[in-house]
Coordinates of C-alpha atoms and ligand atoms in Angstrom, one line a residue:
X27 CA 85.2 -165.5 -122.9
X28 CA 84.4 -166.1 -126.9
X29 CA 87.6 -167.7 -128.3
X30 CA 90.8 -166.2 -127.1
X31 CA 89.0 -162.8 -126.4
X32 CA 88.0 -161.7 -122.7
X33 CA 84.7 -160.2 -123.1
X34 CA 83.1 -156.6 -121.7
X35 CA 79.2 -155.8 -121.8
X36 CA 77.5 -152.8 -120.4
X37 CA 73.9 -152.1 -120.3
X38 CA 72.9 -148.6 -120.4
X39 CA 69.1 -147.3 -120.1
X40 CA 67.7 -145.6 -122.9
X41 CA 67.6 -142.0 -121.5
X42 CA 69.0 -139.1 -123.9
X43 CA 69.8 -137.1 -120.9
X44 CA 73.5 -138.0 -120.0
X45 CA 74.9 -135.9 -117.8
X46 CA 79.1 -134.9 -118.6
X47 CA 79.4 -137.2 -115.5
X48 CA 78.1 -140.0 -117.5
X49 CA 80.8 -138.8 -120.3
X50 CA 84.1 -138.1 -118.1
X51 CA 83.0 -140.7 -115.7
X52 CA 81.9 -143.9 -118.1
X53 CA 81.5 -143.3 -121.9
X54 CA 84.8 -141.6 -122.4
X55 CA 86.4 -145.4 -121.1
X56 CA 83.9 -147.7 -122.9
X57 CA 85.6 -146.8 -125.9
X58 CA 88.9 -147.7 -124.9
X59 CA 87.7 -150.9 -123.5
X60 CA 87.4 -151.9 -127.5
X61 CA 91.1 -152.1 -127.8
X62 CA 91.3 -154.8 -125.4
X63 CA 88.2 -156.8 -125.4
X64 CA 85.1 -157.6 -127.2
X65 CA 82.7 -154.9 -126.1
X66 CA 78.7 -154.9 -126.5
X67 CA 77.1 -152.2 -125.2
X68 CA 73.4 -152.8 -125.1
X69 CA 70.3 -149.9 -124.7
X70 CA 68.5 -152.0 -122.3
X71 CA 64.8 -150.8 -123.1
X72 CA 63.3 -153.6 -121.6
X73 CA 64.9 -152.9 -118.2
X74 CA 63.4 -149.1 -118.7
X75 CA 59.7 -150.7 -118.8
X76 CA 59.9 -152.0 -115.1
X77 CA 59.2 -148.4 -114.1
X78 CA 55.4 -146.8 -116.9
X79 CA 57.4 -145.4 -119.4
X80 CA 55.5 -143.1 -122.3
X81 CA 55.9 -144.9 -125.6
X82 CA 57.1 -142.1 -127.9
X83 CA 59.6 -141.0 -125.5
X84 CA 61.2 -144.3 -124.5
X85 CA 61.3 -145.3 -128.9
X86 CA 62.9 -141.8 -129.3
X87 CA 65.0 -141.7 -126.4
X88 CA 66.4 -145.6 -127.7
X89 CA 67.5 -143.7 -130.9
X90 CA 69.1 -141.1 -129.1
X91 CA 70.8 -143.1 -126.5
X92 CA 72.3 -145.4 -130.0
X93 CA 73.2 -142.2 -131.5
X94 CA 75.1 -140.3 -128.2
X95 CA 77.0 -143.5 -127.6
X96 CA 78.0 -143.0 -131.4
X97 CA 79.0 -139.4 -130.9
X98 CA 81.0 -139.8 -127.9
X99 CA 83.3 -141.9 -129.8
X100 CA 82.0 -145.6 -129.8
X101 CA 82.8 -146.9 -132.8
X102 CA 80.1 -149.3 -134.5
X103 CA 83.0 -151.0 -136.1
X104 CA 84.7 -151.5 -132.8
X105 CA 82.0 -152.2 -130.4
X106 CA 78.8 -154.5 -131.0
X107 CA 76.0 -151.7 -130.0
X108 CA 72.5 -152.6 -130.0
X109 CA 69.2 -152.9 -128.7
X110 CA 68.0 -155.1 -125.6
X111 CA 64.6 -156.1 -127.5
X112 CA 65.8 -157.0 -130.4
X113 CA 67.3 -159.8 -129.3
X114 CA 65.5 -162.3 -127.9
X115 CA 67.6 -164.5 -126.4
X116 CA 67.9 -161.7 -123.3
X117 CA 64.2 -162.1 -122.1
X118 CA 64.2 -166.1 -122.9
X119 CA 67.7 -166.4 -120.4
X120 CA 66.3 -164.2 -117.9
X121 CA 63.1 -166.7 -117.5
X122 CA 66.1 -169.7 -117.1
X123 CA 67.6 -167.6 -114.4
X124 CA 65.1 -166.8 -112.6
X125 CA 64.7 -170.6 -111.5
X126 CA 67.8 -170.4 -110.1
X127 CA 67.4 -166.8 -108.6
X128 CA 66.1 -167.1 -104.9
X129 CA 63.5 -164.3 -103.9
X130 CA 65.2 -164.0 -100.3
X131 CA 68.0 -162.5 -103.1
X132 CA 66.3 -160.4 -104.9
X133 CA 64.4 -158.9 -101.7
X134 CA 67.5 -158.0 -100.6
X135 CA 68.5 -155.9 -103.5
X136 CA 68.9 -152.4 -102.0
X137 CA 67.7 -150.7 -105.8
X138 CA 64.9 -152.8 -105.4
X139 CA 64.0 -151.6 -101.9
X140 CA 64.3 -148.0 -103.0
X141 CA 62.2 -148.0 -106.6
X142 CA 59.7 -149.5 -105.0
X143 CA 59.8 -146.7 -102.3
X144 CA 59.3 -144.3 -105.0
X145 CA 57.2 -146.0 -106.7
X146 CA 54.9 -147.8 -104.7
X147 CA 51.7 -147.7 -106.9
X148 CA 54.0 -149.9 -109.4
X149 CA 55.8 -152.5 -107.6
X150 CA 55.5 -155.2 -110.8
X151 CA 57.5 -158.3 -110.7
X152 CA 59.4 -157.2 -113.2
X153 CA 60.8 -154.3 -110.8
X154 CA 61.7 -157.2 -108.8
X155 CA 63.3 -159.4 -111.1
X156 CA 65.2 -156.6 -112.9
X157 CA 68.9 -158.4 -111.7
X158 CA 67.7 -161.4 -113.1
X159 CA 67.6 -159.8 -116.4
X160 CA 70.6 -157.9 -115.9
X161 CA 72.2 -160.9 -115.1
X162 CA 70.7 -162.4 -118.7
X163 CA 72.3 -159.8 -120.1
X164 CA 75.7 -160.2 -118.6
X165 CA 75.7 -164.1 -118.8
X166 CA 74.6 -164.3 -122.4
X167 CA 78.0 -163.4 -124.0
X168 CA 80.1 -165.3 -121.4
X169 CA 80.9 -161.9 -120.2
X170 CA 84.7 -161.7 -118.1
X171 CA 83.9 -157.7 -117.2
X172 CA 81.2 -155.7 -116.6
X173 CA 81.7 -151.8 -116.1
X174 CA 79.5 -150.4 -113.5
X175 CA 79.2 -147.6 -111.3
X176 CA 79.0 -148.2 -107.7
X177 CA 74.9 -148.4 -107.9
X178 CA 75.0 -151.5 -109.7
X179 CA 77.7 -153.5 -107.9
X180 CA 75.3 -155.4 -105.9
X181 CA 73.4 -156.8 -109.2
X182 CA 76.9 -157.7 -110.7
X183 CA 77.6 -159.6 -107.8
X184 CA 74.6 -161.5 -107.5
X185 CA 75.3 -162.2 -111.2
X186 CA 78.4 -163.6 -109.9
X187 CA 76.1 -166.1 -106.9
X188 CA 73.6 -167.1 -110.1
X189 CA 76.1 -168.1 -112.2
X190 CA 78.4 -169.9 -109.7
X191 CA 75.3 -171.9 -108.6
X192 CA 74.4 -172.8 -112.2
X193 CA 77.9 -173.8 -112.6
X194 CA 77.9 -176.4 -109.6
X195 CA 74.5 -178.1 -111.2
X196 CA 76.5 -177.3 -115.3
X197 CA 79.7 -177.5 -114.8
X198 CA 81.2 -175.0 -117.0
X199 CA 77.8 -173.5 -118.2
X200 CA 78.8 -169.7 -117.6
X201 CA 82.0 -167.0 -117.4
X202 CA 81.5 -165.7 -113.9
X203 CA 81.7 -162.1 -114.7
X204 CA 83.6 -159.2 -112.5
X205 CA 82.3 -155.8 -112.1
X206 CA 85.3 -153.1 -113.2
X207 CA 85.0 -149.8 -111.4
X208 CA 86.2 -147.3 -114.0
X209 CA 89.8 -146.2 -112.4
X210 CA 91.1 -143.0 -114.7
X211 CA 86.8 -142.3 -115.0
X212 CA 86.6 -139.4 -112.8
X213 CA 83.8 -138.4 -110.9
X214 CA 81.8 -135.8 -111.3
X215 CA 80.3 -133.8 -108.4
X216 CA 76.6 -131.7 -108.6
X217 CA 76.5 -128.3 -109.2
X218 CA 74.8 -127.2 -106.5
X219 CA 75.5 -130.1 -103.9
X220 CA 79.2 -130.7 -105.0
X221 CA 79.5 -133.7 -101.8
X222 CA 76.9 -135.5 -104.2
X223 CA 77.3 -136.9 -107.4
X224 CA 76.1 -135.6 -110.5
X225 CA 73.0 -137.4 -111.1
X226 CA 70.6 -137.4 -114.4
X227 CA 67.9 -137.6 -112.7
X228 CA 68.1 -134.4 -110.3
X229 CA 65.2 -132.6 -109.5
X230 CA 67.2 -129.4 -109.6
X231 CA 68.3 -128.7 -113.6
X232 CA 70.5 -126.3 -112.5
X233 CA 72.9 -129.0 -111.0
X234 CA 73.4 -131.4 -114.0
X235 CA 75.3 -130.6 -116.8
X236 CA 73.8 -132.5 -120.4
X237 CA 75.8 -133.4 -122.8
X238 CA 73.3 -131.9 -125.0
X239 CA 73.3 -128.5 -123.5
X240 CA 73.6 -125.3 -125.6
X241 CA 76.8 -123.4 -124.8
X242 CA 74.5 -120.4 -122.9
X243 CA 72.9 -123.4 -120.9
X244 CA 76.4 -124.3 -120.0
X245 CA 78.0 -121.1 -119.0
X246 CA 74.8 -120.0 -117.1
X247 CA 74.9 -123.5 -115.3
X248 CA 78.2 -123.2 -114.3
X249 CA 78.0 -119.4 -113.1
X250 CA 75.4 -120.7 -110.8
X251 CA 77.6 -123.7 -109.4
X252 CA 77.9 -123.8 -105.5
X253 CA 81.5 -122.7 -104.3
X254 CA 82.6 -121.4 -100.8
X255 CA 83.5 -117.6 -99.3
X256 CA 87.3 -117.9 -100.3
X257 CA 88.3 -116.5 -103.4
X258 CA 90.5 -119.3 -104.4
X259 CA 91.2 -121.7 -107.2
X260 CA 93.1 -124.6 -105.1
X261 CA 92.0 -128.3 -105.1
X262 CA 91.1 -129.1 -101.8
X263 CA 88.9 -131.6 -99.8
X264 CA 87.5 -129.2 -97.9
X265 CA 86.5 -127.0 -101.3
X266 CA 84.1 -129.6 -103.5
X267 CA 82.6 -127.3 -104.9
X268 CA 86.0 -125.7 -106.7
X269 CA 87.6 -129.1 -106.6
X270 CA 84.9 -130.4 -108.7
X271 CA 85.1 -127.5 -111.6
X272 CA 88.5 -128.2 -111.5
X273 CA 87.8 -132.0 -112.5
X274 CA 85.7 -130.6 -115.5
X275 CA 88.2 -128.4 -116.7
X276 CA 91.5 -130.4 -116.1
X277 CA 89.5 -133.5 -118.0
X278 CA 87.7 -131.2 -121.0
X279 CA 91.4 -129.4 -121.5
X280 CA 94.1 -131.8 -120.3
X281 CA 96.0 -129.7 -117.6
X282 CA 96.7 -131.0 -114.5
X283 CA 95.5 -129.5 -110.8
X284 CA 98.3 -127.1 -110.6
X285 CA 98.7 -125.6 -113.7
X286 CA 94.9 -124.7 -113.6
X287 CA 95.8 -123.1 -110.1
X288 CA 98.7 -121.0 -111.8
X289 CA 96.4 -120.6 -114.5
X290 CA 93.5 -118.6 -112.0
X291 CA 96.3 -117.3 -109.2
X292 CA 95.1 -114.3 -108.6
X293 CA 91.6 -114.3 -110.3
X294 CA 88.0 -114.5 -108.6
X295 CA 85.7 -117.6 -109.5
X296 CA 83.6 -115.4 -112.2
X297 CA 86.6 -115.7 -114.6
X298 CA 87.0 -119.5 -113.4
X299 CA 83.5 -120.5 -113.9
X300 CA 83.5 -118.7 -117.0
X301 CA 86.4 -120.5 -118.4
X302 CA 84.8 -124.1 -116.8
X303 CA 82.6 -123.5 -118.8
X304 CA 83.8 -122.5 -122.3
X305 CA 85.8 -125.4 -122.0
X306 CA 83.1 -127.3 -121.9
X307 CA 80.8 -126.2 -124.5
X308 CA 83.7 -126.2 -126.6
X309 CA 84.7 -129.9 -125.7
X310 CA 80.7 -131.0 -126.3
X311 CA 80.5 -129.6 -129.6
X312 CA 81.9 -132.2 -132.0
X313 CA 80.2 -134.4 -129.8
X314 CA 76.6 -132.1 -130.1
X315 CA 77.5 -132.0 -134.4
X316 CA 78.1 -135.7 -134.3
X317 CA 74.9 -136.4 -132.4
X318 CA 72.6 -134.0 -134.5
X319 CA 73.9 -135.6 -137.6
X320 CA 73.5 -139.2 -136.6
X321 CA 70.1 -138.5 -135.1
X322 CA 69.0 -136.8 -138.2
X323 CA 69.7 -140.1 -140.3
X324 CA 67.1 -142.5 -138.9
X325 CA 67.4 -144.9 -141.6
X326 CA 71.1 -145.4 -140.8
X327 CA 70.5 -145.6 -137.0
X328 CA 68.3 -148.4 -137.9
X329 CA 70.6 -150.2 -140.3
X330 CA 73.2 -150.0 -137.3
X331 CA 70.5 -151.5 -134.4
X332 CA 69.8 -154.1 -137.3
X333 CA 73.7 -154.8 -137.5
X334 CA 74.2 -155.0 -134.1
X335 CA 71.2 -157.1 -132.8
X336 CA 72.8 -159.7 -135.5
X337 CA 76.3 -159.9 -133.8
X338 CA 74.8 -159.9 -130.7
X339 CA 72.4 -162.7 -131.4
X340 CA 75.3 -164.4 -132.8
X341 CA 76.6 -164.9 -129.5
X342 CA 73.5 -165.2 -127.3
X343 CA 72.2 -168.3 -129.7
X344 CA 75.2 -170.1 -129.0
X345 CA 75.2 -169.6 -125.0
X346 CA 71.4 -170.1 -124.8
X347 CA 71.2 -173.2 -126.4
X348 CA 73.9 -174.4 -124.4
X349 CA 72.0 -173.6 -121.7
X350 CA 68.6 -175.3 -122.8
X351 CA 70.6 -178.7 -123.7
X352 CA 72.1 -178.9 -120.3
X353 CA 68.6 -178.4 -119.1
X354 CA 67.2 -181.0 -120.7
X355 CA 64.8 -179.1 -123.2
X356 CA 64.5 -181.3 -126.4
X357 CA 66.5 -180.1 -129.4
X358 CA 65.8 -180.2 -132.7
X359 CA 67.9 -179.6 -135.5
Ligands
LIG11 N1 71.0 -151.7 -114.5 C1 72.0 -150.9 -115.2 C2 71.8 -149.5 -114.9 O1 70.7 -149.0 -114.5 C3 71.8 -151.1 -116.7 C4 72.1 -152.5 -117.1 C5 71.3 -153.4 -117.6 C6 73.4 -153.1 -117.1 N2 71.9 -154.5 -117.9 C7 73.2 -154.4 -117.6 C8 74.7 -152.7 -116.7 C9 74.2 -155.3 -117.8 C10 75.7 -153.6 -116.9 C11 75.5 -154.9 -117.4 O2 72.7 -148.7 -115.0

């Protein structure tokens, strides 16, 4: 908490490929979170370096992940958006923390067990102190929630264990931060595995729907999707496959489960899919307009990282040097 406002941060990685998932599931909330709380929402490229990233792709991908935020509706006005790197305070707090992180902890981190699975020629001690940044991250703006998807629960929550011990030692050194599950963020299903979620990072393109997909991409996409042998438009547990393309259309048109089965009574699932998926393309193209025109205005992108790494440091200034005088670090003025 700053003052009388609870505070929200989010971290996000700097990957231009976000999935609708990503939109119906996460972004579409983060900007309502601004009418209640004091939002930052940070691309964290320094957490994208713990796996060999290629430079040109991870500087153009931090511009596009600014700019997509932007275009889905997060207002620079409303929101303090910024990059990780820019301000240093993150990587300075993360060092702190990590004398009060314990590596029994961190070995336990189930991401950590299965990154350095996949990439075992890399397992960097960065990889393995990721949380602890995370936790920087988090911590720095006295941070009351933190929106997360499942995947990064257990990081929140040792977030929560760092910041409780440093508060037994400091009393009153940090806001012990909850995680917040998005509750009207609706989950969005794989096109071709509807039991598993839709994931940016699926081998199979053919699955995931981008946010940045031409309308043919989209239509073909969902023609393909996986249904069953009925020939029925019904949301049921035992049809994911239909259930789930009734998610995406109830969410990109506003009708509710049964009116889309009135809707389709009668029809087969090539008029369905067809009409998943104009909705869709049709619902992505402000976004798609917004997005090319932010992107194609690097100068203001930059004035807006600028901007926002100067709020944010605002903040993280005052919490880190809090930090260092309860430490005992010498301060001079
Ligand atoms: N680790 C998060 C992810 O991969 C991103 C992240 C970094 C984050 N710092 C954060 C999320 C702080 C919430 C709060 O999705």
């Amino acid at each position: 908490m700053f003052g009388e406002q609870k505070v929200c941060f989010s971290g996000v990685q700097p990957s231009g490929n976000l999935t609708i998932g990503n939109y119906l599931g996460a972004i579409k909330n983060f900007a309502e979170y601004s009418e209640k709380y004091k939002t930052f929402y940070c691309v964290v490229d320094e957490h994208a370096i713990t796996v060999r990233q290629n430079p040109a792709d991870l500087r153009r991908r931090t511009y596009e992940t600014l700019a997509l935020y932007m275009a889905c509706g997060l207002d620079p006005e409303k929101n303090t958006l910024y990059v990780q790197s820019m301000v240093h305070e993150h990587a300075e707090l993360a060092w702190l923390l990590n004398c009060f992180t314990m590596f029994g902890e961190l070995s336990r981190m189930t991401q950590f067990k299965d990154k350095s699975a996949k990439h075992a020629d890399n397992i960097n001690a960065g990889l393995f102190t990721y949380p602890v940044l995370m936790a920087a991250d988090i911590l720095l703006f006295q941070t009351d929630v933190v929106p997360v998807g499942i995947d990064q629960k257990q990081h929140v929550e040792l977030c929560r264990d760092i910041a409780n011990r440093i508060n037994q030692i400091y009393p009153d050194m940090f806001t012990v931060p909850e995680p917040m599950m998005a509750k009207s963020g609706k989950k969005i299903m794989s096109l071709a595995e509807p039991t598993k979620k839709m994931s940016k990072s699926d081998e199979n393109a053919n699955a995931v729907v981008y946010i940045l997909d031409d309308k043919d991409t989209i239509i073909r996409k969902f023609k393909r999707a996986v249904t069953d042998s009925e020939a029925e438009i019904r949301f049921s547990e035992d049809k994911p496959g239909v259930s789930n393309l009734m998610t995406i259309y109830s969410c990109f048109t506003g009708k509710n489960y049964d009116e889309i089965e009135r809707e389709f009574a009668g029809k087969g699932y090539g008029d369905f899919k067809l009409a998943v998926g104009e909705a869709t393309a049709d619902s992505l193209a402000p976004v798609q307009a917004r997005f090319a025109e932010l992107m194609a205005d690097k100068a203001a992108l930059e004035a807006q990282m600028k901007r926002g790494a100067e709020e944010a440091s605002y903040y993280a200034r005052r919490t880190l040097s809090k930090f260092q005088k309860k430490l005992g670090f010498v301060q001079i003025r």
